[in-house]
CSV table of C-alpha atoms in Angstrom, one decimal:
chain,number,residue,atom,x,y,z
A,1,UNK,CA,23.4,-39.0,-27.7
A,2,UNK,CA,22.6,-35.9,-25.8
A,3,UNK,CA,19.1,-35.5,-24.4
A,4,UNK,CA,17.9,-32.2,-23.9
A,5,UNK,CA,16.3,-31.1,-20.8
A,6,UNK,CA,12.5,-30.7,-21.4
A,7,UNK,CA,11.7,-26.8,-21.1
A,8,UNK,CA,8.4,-25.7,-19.2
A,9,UNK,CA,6.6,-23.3,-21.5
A,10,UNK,CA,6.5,-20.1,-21.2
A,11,UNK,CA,3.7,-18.2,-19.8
A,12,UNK,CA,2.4,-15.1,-21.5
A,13,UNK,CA,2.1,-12.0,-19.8
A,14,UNK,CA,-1.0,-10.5,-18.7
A,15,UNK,CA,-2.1,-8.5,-21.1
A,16,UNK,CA,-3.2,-4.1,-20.4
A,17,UNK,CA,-6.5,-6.0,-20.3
A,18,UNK,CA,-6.5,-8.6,-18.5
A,19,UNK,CA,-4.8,-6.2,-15.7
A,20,UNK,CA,-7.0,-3.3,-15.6
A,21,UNK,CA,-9.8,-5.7,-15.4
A,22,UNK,CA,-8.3,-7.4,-12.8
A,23,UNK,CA,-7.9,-3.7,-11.3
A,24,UNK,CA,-11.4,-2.9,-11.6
A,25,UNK,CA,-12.1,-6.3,-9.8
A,26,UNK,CA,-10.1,-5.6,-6.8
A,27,UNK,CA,-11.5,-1.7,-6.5
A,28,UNK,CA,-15.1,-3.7,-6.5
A,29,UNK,CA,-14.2,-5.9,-4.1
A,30,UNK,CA,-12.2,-3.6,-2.1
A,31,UNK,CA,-15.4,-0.9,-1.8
A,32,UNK,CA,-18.1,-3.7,-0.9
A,33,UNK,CA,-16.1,-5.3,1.9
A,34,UNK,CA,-15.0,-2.4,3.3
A,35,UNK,CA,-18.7,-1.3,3.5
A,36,UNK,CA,-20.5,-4.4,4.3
A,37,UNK,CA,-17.8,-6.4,5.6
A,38,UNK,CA,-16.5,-10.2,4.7
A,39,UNK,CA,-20.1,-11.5,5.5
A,40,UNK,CA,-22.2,-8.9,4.1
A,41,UNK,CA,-20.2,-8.6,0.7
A,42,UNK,CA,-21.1,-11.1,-2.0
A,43,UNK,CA,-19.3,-11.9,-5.6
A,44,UNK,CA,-22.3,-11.3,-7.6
A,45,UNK,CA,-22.5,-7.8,-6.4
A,46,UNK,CA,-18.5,-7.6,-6.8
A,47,UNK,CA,-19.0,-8.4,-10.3
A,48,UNK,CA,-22.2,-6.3,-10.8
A,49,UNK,CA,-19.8,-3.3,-9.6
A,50,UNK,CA,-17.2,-3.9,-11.4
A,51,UNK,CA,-19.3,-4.5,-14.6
A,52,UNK,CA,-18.1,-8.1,-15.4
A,53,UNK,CA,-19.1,-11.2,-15.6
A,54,UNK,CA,-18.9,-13.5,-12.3
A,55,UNK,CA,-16.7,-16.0,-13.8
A,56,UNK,CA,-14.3,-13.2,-14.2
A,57,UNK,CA,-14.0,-12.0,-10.5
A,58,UNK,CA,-13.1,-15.9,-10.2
A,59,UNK,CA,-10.8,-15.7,-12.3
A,60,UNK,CA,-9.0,-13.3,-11.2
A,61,UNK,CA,-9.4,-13.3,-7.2
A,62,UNK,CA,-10.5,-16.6,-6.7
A,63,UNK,CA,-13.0,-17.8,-4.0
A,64,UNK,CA,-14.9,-15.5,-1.8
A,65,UNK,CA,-11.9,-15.6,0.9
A,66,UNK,CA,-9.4,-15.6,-1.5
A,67,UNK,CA,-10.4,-12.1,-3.3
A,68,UNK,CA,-10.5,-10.7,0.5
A,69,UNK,CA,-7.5,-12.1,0.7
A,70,UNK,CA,-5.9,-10.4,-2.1
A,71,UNK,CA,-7.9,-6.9,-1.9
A,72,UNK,CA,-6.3,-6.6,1.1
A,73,UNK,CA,-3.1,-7.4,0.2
A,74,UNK,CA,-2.6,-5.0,-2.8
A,75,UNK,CA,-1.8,-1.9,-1.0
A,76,UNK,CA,-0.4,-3.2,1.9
A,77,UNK,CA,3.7,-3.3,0.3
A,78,UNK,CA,3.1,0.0,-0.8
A,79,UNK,CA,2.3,1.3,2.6
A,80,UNK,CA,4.8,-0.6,5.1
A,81,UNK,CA,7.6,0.7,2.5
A,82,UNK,CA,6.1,4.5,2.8
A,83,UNK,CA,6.1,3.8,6.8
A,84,UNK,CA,9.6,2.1,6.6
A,85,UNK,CA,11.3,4.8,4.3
A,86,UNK,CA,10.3,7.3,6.7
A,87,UNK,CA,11.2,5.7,9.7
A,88,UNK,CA,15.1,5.0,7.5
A,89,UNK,CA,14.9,9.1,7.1
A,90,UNK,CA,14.3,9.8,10.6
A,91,UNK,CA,16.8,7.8,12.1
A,92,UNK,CA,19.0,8.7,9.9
A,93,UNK,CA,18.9,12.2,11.6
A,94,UNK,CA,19.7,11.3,15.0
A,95,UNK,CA,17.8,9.5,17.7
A,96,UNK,CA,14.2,8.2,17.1
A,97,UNK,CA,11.6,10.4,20.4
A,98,UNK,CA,8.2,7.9,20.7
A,99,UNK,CA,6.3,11.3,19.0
A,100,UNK,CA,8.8,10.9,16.0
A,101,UNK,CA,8.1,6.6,15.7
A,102,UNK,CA,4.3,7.2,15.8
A,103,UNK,CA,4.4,10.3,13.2
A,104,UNK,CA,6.4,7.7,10.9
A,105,UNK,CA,3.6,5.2,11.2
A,106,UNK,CA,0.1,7.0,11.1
A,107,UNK,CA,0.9,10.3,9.0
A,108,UNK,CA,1.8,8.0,5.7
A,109,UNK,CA,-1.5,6.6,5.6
A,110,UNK,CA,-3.5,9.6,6.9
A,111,UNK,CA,-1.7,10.8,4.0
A,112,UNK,CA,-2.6,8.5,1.7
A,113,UNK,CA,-6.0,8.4,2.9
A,114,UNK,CA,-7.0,11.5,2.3
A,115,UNK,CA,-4.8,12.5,-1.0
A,116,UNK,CA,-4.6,8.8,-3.0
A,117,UNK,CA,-8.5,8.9,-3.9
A,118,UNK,CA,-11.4,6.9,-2.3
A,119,UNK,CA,-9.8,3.5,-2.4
A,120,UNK,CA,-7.2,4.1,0.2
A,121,UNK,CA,-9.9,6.0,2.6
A,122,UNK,CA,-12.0,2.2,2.5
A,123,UNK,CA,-8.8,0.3,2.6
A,124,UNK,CA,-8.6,1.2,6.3
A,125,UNK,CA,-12.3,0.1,6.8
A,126,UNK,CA,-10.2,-3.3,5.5
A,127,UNK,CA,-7.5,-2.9,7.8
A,128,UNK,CA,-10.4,-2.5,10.8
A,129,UNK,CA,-12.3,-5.7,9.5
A,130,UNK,CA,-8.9,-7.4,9.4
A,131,UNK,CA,-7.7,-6.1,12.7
A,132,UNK,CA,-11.4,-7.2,15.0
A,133,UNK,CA,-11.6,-11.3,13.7
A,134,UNK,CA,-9.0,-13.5,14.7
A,135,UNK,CA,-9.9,-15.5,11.6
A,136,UNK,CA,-8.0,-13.3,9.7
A,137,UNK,CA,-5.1,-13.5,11.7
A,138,UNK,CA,-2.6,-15.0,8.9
A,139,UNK,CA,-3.9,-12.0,6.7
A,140,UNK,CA,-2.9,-9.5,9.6
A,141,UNK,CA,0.7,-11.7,10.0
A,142,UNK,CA,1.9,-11.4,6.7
A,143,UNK,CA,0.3,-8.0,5.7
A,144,UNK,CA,0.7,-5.7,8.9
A,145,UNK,CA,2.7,-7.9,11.4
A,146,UNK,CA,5.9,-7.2,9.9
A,147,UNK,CA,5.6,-4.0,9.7
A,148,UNK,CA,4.2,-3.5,13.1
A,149,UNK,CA,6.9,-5.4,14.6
A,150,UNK,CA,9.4,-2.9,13.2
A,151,UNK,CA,7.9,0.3,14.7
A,152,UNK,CA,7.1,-1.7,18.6
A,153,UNK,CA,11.0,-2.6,18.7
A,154,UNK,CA,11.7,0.9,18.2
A,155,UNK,CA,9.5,2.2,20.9
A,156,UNK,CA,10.7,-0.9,22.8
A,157,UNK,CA,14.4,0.3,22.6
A,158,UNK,CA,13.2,3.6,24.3
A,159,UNK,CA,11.4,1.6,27.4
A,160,UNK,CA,13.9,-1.6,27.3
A,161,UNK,CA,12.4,-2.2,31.0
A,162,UNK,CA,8.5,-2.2,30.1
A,163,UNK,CA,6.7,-5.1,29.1
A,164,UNK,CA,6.5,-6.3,25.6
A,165,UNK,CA,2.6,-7.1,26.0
A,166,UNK,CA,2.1,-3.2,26.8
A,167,UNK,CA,4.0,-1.5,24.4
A,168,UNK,CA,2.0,-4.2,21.7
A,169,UNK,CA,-1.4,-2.7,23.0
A,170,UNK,CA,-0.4,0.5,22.7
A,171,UNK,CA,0.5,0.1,19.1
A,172,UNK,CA,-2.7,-1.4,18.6
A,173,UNK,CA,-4.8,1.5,20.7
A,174,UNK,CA,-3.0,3.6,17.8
A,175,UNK,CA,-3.9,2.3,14.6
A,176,UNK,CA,-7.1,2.6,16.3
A,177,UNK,CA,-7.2,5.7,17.1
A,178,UNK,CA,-6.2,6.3,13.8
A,179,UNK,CA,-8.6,4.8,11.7
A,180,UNK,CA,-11.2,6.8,14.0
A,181,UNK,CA,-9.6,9.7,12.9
A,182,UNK,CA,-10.0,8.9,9.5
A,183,UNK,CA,-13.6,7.3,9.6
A,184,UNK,CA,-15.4,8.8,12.3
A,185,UNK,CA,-15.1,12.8,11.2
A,186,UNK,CA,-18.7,13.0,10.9
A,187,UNK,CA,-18.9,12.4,14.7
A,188,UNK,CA,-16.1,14.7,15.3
A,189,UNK,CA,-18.4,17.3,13.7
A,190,UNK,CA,-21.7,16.1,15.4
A,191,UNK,CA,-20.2,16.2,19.0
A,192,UNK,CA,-17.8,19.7,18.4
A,193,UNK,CA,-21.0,21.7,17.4
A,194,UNK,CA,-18.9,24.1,15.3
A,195,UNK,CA,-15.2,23.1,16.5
A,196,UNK,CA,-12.3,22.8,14.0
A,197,UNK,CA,-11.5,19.3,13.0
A,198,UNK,CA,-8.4,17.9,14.8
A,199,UNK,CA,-5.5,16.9,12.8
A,200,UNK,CA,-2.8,14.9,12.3
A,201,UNK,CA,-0.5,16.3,15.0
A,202,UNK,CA,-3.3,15.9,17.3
A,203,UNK,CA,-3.9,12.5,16.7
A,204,UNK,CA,0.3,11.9,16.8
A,205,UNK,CA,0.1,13.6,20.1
A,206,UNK,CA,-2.8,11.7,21.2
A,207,UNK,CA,-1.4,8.4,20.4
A,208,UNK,CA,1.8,9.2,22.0
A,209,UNK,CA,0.9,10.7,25.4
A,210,UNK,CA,-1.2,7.1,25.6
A,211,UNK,CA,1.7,5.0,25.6
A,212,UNK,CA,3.7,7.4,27.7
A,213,UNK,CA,0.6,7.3,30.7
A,214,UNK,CA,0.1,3.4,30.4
A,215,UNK,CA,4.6,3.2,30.7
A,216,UNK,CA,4.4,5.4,33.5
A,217,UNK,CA,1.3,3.3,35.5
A,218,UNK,CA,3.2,0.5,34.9
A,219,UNK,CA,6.5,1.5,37.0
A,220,UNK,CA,4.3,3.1,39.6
């Protein structure tokens, strides 16, 4: 007698529904934690923005952590491959210059920011809230660590000598400096009385003649 295997149902798609509530969800979510933070956000004004009920937002982001969780996750693929394929394009034409490794990294998601609409402009308030509380240290090693670790072993092959711990800060000082570049305009403005807004380059050029002064302090 043959006995067939028992066969786990299967599970229905989500439907065009189900997703673009779940879409509307995570923009919610995404907007209030960026602006108040993990703390000042609540689910009830999640839902209220996202014009659902409350059981909803459970639904489909779980818990309070759990949504942060996954509102920061959603983009994060989509920019470490940006960053990646243009790091892949560079190399491809000839030897990587520290101002060439940094440009690969920052100009994607200044980019993004200000082109994709609103949501990636508060998605690097996300990264900053992320990137300041070591309790959100497995968010930051599964979303960003990878990525990061990429771009420092590049800029480690061009200093093989300096120490790891350095060229890691200076990564760091970068995506700070660029999410000031992004977020703090307004005091760019204030403070310049009139100037022309920096851009991009600049803040490429910035970023890179950092790690070049804190390299050569450390061999001196």
């Amino acid at each position: 007698m043959t006995i067939k295997s028992a066969e786990k149902p299967r599970q229905r798609a989500p439907s065009k529904r189900s997703l673009q509530t779940k879409a509307r969800i995570l923009d919610a979510a995404e907007s209030i934690f960026a602006e108040r933070g993990f703390e000042g956000a609540s689910i009830r004004d999640i839902a209220a923005k996202a014009g659902v009920q409350i059981g909803l937002v459970h639904h489909h982001g779980g818990g309070k952590e759990e949504l942060f969780y996954r509102t920061v996750a959603r983009r994060a693929n989509a920019l470490a491959l940006r960053r990646i394929e243009a790091l892949e394009m560079v190399k491809a034409k000839g030897a990587l210059s520290l101002r060439a490794i940094l440009d690969c990294f920052i100009r994607p998601y200044v980019m993004l920011a200000q082109t994709g609409g609103p949501g990636w402009l508060a998605y690097g308030r996300l990264v900053a809230h992320v990137s300041v509380d070591p309790r959100w240290r497995d968010i930051a090693a599964e979303c960003f660590d990878p990525t990061a670790h990429r771009f420092i072993a590049e800029i480690a092959a061009l200093y093989p000598d300096t120490d790891p711990a350095l060229l890691a800060s200076g990564q760091v000082y970068s995506v700070s400096a660029m999410l000031a570049h992004l977020n703090s305009a307004w005091r760019v403005e204030a403070l310049a009385q009139g100037g022309d807004l920096t851009d991009v380059d600049h803040l490429i050029e910035f970023c890179a003649a950092g790690i070049e002064a804190m390299v050569k302090a450390a061999r001196t």
